[in-house]
Coordinates of C-alpha atoms in Angstrom, one line a residue:
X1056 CA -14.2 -19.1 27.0
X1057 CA -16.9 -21.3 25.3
X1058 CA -15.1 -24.2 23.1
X1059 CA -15.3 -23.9 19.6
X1060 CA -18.1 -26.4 18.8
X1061 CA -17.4 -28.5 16.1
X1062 CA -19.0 -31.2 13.9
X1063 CA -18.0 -34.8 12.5
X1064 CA -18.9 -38.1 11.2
X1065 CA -18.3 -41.4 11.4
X1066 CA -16.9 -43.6 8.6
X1067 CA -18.8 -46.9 7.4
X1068 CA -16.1 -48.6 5.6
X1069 CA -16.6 -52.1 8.1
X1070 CA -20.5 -52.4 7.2
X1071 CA -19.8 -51.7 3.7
X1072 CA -17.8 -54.4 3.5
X1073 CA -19.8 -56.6 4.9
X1074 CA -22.6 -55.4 2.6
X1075 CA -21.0 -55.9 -0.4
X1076 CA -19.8 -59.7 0.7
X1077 CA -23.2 -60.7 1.2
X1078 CA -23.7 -59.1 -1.6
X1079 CA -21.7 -61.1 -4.1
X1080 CA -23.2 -64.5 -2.7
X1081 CA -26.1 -63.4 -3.5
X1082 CA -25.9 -61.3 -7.1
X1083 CA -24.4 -60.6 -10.0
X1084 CA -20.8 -58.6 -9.0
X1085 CA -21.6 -54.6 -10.4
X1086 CA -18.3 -52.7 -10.8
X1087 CA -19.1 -50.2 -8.4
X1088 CA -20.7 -52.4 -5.7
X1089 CA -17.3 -53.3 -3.6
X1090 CA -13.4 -52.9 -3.4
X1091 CA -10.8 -55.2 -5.6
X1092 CA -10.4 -56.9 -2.6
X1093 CA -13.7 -57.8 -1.6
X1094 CA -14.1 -58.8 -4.9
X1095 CA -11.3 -60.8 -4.4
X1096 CA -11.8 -62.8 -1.0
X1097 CA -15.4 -63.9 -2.3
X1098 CA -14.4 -65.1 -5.7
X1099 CA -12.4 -67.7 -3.9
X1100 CA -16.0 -68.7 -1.7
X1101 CA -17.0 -69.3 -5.0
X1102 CA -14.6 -71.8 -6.1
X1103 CA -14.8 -73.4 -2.9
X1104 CA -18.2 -74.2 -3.2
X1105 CA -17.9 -75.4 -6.6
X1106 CA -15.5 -77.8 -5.8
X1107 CA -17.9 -79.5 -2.8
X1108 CA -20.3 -80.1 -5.4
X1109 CA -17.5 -81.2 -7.8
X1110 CA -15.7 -84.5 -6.0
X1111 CA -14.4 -85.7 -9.0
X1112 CA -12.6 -83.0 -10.2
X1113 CA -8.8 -82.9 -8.8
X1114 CA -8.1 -81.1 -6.4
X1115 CA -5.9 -78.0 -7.6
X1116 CA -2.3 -77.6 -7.0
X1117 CA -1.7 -75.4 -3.4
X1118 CA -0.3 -72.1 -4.6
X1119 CA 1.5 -69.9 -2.3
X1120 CA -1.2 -66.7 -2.0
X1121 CA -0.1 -63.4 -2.7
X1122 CA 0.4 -60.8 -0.6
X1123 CA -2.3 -58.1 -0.2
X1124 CA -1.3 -54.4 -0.2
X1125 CA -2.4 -52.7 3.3
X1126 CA -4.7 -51.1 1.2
X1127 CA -6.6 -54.5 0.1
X1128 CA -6.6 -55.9 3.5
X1129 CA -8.1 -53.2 5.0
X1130 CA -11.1 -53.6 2.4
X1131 CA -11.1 -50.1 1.4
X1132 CA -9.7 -47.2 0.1
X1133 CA -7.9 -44.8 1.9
X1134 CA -10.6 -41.8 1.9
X1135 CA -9.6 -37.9 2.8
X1136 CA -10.0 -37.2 6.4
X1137 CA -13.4 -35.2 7.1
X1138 CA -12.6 -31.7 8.3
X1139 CA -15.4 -30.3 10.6
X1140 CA -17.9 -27.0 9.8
X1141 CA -17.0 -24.5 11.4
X1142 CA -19.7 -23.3 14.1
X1143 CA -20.3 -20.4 15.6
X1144 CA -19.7 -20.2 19.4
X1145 CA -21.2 -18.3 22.4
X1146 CA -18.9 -16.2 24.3
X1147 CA -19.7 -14.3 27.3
X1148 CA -17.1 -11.4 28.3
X1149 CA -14.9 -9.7 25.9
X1150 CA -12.1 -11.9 26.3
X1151 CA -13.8 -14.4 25.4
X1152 CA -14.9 -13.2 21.9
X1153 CA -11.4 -12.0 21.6
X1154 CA -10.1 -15.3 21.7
X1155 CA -12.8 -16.7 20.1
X1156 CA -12.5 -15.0 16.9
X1157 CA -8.7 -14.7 17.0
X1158 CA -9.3 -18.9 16.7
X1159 CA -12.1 -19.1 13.9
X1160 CA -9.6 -16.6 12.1
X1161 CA -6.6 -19.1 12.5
X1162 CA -8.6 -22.6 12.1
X1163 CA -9.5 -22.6 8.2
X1164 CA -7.3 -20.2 5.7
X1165 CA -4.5 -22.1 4.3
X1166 CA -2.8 -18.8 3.2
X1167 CA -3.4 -14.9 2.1
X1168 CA -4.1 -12.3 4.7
X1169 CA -6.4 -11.5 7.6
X1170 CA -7.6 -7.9 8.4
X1171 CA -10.3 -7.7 11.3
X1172 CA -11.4 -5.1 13.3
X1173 CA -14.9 -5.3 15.8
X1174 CA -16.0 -2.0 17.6
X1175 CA -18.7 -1.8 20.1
X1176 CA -20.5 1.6 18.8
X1177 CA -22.6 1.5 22.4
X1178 CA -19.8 1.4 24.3
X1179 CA -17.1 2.7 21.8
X1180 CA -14.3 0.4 22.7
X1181 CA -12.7 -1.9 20.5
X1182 CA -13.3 -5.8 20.8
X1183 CA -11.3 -7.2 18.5
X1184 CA -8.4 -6.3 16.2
X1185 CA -6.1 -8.0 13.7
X1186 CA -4.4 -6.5 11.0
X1187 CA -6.5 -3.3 11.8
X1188 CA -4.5 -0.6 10.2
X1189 CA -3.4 -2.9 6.8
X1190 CA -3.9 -1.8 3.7
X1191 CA -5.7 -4.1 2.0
X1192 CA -8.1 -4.8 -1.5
X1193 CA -11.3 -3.5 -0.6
X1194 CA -13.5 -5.4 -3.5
X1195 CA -17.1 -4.2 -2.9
X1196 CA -17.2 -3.2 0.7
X1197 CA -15.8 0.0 -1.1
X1198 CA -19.5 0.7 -2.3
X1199 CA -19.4 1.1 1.9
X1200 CA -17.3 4.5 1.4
X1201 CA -19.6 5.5 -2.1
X1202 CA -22.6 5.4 -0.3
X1203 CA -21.0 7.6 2.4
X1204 CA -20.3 10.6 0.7
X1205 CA -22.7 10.1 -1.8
X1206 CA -25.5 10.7 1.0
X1207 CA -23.4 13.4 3.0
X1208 CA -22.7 15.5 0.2
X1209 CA -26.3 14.9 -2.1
X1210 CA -28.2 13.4 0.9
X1211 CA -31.0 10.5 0.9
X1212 CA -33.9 12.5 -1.0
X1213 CA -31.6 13.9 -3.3
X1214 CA -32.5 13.0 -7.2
X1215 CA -30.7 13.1 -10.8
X1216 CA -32.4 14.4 -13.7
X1217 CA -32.0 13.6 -17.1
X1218 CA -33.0 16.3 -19.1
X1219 CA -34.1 17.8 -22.6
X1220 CA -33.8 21.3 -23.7
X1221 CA -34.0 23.5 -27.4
X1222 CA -31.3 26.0 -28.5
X1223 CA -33.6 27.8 -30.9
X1224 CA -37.6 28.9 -30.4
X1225 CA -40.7 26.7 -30.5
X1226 CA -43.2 28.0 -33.5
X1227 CA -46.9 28.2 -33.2
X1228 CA -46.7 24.5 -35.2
X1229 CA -44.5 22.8 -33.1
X1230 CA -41.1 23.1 -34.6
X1231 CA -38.0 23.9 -32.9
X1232 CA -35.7 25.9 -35.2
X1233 CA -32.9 24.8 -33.9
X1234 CA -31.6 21.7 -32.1
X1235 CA -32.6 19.2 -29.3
X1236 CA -30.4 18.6 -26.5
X1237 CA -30.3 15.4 -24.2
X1238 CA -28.3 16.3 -20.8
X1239 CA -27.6 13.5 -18.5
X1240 CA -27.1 14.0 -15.1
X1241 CA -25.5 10.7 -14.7
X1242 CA -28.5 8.7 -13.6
X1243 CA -27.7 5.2 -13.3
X1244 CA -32.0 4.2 -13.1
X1245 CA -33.1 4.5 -16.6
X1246 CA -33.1 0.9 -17.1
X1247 CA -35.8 -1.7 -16.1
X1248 CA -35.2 -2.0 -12.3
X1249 CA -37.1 1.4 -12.2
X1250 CA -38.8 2.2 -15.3
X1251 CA -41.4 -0.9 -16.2
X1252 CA -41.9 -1.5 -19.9
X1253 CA -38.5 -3.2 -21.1
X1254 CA -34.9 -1.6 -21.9
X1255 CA -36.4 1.1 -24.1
X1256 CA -38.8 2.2 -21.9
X1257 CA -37.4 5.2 -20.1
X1258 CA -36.2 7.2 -23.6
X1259 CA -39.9 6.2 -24.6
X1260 CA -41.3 8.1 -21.2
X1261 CA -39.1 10.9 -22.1
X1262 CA -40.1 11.4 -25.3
X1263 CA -43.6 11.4 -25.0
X1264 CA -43.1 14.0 -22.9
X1265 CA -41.3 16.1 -25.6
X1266 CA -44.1 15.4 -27.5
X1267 CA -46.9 16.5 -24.8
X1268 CA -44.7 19.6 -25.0
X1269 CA -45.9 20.4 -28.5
X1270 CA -42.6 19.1 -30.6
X1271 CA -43.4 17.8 -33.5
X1272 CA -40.1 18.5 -35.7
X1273 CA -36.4 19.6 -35.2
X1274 CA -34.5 21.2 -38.0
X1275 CA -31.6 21.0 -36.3
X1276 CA -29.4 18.3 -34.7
X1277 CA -30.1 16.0 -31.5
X1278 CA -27.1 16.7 -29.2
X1279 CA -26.2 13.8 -26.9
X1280 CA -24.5 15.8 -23.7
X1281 CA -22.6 13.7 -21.4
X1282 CA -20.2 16.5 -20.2
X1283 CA -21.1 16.3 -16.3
X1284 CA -18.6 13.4 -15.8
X1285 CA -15.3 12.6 -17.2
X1286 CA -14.9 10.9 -20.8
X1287 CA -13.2 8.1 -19.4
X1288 CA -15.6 5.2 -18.9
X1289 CA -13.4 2.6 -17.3
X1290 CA -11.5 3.3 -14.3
X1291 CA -7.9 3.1 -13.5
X1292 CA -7.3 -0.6 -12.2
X1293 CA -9.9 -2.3 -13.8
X1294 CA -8.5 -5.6 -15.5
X1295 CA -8.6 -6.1 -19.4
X1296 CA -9.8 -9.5 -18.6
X1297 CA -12.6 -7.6 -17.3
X1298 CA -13.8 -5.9 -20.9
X1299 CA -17.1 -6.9 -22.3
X1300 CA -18.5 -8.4 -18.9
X1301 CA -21.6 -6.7 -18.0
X1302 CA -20.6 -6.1 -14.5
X1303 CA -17.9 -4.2 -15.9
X1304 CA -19.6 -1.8 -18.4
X1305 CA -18.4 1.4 -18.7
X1306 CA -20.4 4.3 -16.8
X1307 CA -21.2 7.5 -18.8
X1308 CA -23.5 11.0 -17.3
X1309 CA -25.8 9.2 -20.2
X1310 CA -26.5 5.7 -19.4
X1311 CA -29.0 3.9 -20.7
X1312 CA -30.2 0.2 -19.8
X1313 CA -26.5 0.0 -17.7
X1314 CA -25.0 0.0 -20.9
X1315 CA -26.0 -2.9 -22.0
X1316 CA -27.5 -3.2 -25.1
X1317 CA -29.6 -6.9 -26.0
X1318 CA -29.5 -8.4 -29.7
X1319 CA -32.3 -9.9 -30.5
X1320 CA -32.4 -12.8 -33.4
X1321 CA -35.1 -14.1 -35.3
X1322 CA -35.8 -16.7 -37.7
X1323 CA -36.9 -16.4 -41.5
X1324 CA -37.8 -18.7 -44.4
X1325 CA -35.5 -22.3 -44.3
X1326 CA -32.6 -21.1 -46.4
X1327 CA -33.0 -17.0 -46.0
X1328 CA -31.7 -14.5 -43.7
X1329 CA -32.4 -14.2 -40.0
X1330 CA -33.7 -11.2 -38.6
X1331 CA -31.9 -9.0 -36.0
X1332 CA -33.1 -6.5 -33.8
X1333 CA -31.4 -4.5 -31.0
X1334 CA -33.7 -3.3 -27.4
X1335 CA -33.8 -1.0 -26.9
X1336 CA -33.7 0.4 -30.5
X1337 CA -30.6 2.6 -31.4
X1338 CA -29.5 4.8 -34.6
X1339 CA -26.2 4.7 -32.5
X1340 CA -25.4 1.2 -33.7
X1341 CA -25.1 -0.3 -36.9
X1342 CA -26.2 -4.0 -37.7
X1343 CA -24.0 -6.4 -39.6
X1344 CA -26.1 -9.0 -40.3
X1345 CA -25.4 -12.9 -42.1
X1346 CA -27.8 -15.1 -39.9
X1347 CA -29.2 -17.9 -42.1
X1348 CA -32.2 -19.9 -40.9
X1349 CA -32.3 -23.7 -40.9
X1350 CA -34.6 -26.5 -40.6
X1351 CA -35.2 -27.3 -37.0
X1352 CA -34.6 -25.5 -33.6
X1353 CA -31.0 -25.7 -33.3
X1354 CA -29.2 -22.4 -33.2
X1355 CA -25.8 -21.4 -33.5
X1356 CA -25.3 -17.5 -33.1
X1357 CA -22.2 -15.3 -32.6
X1358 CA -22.9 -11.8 -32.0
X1359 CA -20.0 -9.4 -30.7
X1360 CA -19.1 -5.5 -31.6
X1361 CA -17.0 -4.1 -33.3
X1362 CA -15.7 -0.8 -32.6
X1363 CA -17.7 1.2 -30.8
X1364 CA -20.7 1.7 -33.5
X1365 CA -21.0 -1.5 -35.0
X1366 CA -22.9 -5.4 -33.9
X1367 CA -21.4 -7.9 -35.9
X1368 CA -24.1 -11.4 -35.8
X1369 CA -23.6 -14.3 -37.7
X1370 CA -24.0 -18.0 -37.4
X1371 CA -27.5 -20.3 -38.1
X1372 CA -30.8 -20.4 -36.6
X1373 CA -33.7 -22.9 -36.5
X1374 CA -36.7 -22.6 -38.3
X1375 CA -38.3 -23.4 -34.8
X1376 CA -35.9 -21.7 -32.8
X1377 CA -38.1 -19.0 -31.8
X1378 CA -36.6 -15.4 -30.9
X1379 CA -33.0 -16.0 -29.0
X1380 CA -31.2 -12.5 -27.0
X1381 CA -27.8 -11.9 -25.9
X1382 CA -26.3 -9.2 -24.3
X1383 CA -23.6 -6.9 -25.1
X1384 CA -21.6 -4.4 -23.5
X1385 CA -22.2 -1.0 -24.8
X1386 CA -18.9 0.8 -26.1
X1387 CA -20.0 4.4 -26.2
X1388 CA -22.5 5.1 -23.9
X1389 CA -23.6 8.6 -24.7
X1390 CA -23.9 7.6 -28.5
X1391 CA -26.3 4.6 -27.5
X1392 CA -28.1 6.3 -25.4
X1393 CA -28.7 10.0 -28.1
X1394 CA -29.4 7.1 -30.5
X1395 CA -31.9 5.3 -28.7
X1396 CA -33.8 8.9 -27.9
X1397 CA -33.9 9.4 -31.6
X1398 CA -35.8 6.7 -32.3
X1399 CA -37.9 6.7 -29.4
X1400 CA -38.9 10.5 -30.7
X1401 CA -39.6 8.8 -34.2
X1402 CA -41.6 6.3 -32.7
X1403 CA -43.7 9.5 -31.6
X1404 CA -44.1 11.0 -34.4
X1405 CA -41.2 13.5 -33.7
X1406 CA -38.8 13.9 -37.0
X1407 CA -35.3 15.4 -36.7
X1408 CA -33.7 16.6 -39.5
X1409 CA -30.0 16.6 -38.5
X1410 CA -27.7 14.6 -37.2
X1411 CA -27.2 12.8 -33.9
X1412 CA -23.7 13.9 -32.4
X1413 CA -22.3 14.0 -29.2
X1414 CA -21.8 17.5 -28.2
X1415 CA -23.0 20.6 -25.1
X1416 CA -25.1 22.4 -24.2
X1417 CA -25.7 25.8 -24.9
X1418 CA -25.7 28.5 -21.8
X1419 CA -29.0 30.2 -23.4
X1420 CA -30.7 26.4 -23.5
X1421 CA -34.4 26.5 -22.8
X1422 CA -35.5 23.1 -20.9
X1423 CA -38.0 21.3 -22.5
X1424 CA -38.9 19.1 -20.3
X1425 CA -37.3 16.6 -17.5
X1426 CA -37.0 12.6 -16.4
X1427 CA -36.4 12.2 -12.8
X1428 CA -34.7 9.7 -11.1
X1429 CA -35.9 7.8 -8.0
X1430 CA -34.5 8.8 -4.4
X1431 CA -31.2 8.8 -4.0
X1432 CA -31.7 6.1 -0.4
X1433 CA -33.5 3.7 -3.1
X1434 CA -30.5 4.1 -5.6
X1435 CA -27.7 3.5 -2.9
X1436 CA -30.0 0.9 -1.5
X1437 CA -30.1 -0.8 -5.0
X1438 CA -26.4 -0.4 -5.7
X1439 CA -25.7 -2.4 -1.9
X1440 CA -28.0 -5.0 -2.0
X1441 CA -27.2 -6.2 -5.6
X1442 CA -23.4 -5.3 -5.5
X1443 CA -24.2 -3.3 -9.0
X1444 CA -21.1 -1.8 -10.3
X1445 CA -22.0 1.1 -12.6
X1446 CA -24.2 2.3 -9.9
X1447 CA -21.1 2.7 -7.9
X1448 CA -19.4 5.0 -10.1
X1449 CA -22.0 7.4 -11.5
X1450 CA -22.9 8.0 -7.6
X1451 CA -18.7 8.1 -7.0
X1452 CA -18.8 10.9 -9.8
X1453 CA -22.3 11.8 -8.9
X1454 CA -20.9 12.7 -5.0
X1455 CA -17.9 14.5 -6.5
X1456 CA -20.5 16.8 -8.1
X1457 CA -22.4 18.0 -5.6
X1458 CA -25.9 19.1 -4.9
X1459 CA -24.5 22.6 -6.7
X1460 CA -23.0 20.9 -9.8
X1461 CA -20.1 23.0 -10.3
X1462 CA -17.5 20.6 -10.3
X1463 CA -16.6 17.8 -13.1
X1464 CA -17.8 14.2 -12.2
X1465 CA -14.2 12.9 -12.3
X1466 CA -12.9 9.8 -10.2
X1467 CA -9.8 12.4 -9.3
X1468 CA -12.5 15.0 -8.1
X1469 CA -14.2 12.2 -6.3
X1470 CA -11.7 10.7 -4.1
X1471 CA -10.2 14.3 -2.9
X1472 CA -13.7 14.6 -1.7
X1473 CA -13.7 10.8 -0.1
X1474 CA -10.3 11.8 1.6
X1475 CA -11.4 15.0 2.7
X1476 CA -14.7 13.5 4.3
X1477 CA -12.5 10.5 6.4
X1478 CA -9.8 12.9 7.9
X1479 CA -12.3 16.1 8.6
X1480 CA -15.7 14.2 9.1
X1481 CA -14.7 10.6 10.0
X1482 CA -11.7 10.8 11.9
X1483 CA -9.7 8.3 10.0
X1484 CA -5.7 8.5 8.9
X1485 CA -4.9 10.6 5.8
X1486 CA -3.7 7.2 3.8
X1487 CA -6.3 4.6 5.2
X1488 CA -8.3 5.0 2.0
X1489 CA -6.7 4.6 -1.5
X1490 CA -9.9 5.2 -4.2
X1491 CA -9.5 4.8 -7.3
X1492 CA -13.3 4.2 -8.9
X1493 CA -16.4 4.0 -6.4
X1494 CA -17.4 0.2 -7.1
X1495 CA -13.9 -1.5 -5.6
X1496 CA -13.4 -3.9 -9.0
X1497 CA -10.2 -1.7 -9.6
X1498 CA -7.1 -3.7 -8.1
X1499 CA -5.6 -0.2 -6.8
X1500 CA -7.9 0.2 -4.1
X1501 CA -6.7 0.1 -0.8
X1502 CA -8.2 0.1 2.9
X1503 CA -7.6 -0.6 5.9
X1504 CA -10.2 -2.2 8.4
X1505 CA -9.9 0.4 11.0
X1506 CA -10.9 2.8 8.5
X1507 CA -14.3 0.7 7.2
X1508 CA -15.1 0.6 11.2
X1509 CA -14.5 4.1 11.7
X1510 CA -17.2 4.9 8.8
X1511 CA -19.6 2.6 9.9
X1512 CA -19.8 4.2 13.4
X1513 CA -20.3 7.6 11.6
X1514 CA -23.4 6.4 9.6
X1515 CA -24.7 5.1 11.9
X1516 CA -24.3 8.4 14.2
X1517 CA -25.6 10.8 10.8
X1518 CA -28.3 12.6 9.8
X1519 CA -28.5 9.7 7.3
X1520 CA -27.9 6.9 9.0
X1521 CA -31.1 5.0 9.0
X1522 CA -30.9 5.4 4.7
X1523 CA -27.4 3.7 5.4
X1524 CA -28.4 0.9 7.2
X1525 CA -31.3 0.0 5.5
X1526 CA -29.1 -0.6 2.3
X1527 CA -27.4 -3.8 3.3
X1528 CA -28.2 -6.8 2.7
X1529 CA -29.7 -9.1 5.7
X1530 CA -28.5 -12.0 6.6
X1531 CA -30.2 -15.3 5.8
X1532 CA -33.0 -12.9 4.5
X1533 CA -32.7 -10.6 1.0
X1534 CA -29.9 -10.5 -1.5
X1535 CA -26.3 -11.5 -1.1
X1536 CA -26.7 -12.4 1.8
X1537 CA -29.8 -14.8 1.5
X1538 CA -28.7 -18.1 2.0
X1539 CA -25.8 -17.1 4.5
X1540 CA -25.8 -17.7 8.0
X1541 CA -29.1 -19.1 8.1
X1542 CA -30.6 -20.6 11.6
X1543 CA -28.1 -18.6 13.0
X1544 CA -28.0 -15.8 15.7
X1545 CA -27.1 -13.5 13.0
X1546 CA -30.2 -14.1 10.4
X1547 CA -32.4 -11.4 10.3
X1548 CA -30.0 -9.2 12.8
X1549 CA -26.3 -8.9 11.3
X1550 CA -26.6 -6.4 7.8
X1551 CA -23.7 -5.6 5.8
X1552 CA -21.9 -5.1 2.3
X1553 CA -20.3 -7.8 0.8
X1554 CA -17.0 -7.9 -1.1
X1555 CA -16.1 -10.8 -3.7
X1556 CA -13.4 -11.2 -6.2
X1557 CA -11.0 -14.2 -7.1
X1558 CA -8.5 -13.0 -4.5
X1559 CA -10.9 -10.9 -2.1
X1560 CA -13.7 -11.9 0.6
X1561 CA -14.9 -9.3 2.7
X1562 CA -18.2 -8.8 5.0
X1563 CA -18.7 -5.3 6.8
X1564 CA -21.4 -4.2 8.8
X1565 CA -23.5 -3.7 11.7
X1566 CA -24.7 -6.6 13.9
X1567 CA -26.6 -6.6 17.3
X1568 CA -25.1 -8.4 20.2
X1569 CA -27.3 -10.9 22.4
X1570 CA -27.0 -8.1 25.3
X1571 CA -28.0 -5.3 22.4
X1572 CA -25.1 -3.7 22.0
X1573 CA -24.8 -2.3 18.3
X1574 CA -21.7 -3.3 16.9
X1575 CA -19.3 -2.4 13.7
X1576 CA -17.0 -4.7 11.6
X1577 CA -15.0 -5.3 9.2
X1578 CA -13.8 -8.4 7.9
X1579 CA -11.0 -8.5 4.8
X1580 CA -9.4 -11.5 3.5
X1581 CA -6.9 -11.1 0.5
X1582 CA -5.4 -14.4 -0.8
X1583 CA -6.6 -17.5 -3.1
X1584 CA -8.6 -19.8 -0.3
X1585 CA -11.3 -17.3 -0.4
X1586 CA -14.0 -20.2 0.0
X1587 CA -12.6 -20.9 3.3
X1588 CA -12.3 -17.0 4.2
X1589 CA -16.0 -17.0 3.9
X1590 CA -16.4 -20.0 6.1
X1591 CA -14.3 -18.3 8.6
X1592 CA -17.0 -15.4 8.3
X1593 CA -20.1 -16.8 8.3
X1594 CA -18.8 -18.6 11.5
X1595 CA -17.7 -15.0 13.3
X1596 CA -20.9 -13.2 11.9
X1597 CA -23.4 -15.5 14.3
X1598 CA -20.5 -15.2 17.2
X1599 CA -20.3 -11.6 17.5
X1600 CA -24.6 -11.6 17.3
X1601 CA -24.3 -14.5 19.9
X1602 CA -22.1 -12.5 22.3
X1603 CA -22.9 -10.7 25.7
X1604 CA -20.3 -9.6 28.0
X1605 CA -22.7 -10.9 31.2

């Protein structure tokens, strides 16, 4: 076995103190400069050169000295040992990297639990197992399991479409006696990591294509129609703590911007109202509005909702303050997202006389026209690399639909297919996979590492697998994985999905060996010295890419 190869350092305490003596004979004393009992021991060559010059003066009374602490005569404080890096080693045999990782897993985490499990998919024996079959929190290596059976049931060219359609005819003059429809599909890409042109911009695409359809009015109503997935926008598990954060917005089959809407302030005249704006613009939220501008550039602004319907903004803002955004988290997303269609259709030119409501769509429907998403590859490639949440559970739901879309988008619907596609397709045990939502932020997700290895060895043997594999992250190269395991074996080479809460770290993926055999991991740590845990992986990620069995 290679030894583990560690680093350390040497202390300087002796110079230091010889430094900051030479120091004092020479300067003014700083506070910071030396120890109390440096300080100390020069003072008296101080006095004792004083009283050379001085012969006249009488020579003090002897007073019995003090004792010094330990800590004074050793001249410095007592400092916290220095604990080596860990470093990645080079083992050659598979003994070797057995006993290798079984040591970088036992030489940092002061507590929680391990669950490990390498497989050599070239060879298809098993190189290292700990806590293989434990059930354990997931966190975001359960996007591993979304993108699975998103891609075997929808596969990689598969796309969602959000669409508009008319209940009643289209006259000669371009009104639709009747009422607009918007369907979503539950596309999680209109937003501006697809669509260029800010948050508004893919209901404005949309409904200048309405309007190249010859639409000018409605006399009906615009119906918002979010009926493909479940109502329920937050999954089971998911922390109140979590409500209101952005990475936590709830998903809807209409979901605009990831349901996230900005407020934008502002300022007016010194003494008069601010001005507030939302983006994208929305008849689906009211403003409440008591900004006051002051002189100056300072700005003090508190903006939250209230209810689902309502932005509540308040505070001051300078005079010179320029325009100031915040972000919110959107509480009905099928309402935001009918209401910022209406007003992109206004924008065109395109009046509707009723109401916005939330509602279906008709059987007889006529489709008007149609927004595309992207690929489905560049959607689950989006969702790995950038650990996006609401990505996770619109293509959960999405998966759960199928390419047919007979069945409801449900996160019940969804993990009955997840199960059914482990035991039949995968191979894995009946309970190895608890799922509860498709992202892993719910705290009632289980796995165990077998079963994560047992899915990567799957992709990778797929119609799909090459789609798989290019949506991890890289590391030392692109995304969460960027600045890990740099000028290591692994960078460039080992690509897998990250998992990160306060209580979870978790790496699994696919590295090459030095001898270029392919092989599949997974790494789970559950417990509070999660900083560690990643240590402990970013030291086995470069060992496995390091290894050859030569």
């Amino acid at each position: 076995m290679t030894p583990l190869r560690l680093t350390s350092s040497v202390g300087r305490g002796s110079l230091a103190l010889i430094a900051g003596v030479l120091l004092l004979i020479t300067a003014p004393v700083t506070a910071n400069a030396v120890s109390p009992s440096t300080v100390a021991a020069s003072s008296r060559l101080v006095v004792q050169a004083r009283a050379t010059r001085q012969p006249k003066r009488p020579a003090p009374k002897k007073k019995t000295p003090a004792k010094r602490s330990t800590r004074s005569a050793r001249g410095a404080r007592a400092r916290a040992p220095i604990v080596p890096v860990l470093r990645f080693t080079t083992p050659r045999g598979d003994a070797a990297l057995t006993s290798d990782l079984t040591t970088l897993l036992s030489s940092r985490t002061r507590n929680g639990e391990w669950g490990a499990m390498v497989v050599s998919i070239t060879r298809g024996d098993t190189l290292f197992a700990h806590g293989a079959d434990s059930k354990m929190v997931p966190a975001s290596t359960m996007k591993l399991f979304t993108s699975a059976i998103a891609f075997e049931k929808l596969g990689p060219e598969h796309s969602f479409s959000t669409d508009v359609l008319r209940d009643g005819p289209l006259e000669a003059n371009g009104v639709v006696r009747g009422n607009l429809v918007l369907r979503g599909d539950g596309d999680p890409s209109m937003s501006p990591r697809f669509v260029r042109g800010g948050p508004e911009a893919s209901m404005t695409m949309l409904a200048r294509f309405v309007a190249g359809a010859g639409i000018k009015r409605v006399t009906g109503d615009l119906v918002a129609d979010a009926s493909a997935l479940e109502t329920r926008g937050i999954p089971e598990g998911w922390l109140t703590r979590y409500a209101g954060a952005g990475y936590a917005a709830p998903f809807s089959a209409l979901t605009l911007n990831e349901n996230i809407v900005i407020v934008g302030v502002t300022a007016g005249g010194v003494g008069g109202a601010g001005k507030v704006f939302l983006e994208p613009a929305t008849s689906g939220l009211t403003i409440t509005n008591t900004v006051r501008t002051v002189a100056g550039s300072r700005t003090r602004i508190s903006a939250h909702r209230v209810g689902n319907d309502r932005v509540m903004v308040s505070g001051t803002i300078g005079a010179r303050a320029g325009t100031v955004r915040y972000q919110l988290v959107v509480g009905d997303p099928a309402t935001f997202t009918g209401g910022a269609f209406r007003a992109a259709l206004e924008a065109q030119g395109i009046t509707v006389d009723g109401a916005m409501r939330v509602g279906r769509t008709p059987e007889y429907a006529t489709l008007v026209t149609s927004l595309p998403s992207p690929s489905l590859a560049r959607l689950v490639s989006t969702m790995n690399r950038e650990s996006i949440n609401i990505f996770a559970e619109l293509l959960f739901r999405g998966a759960a639909r199928g390419a047919d879309k007979q069945t409801l988008g449900s996160a019940e619907n969804a993990s009955a297919t997840l199960r059914e596609f482990m035991v039949r397709e995968v191979g894995a045990a009946p309970d190895a996979v608890t799922a509860t939502d498709g992202s892993g932020l719910s705290v009632l997700d289980r796995v165990t590492p077998r079963a994560l290895v047992q899915l990567l060895a799957h992709a990778h043997r797929s119609p799909w697998g090459s789609a798989f594999h290019a949506s991890l992250p890289v590391a030392g190269e692109s995304e969460l994985l960027r600045n890990r395991m740099r000028a290591t074996p692994a960078q460039g080479n080992l690509h897998a999905k990250t998992g990160t809460t306060n209580e979870v770290i978790g790496l699994s993926g696919y590295v090459t060996a030095e001898n270029g055999e392919i092989l599949a991991f997974a790494f789970l740590y559950n417990g509070k010295d999660r900083w560690h845990a990643r240590e402990t992986i970013d030291a086995m990620g470069p060992t496995m890419a390091a290894f050859s069995r030569e």
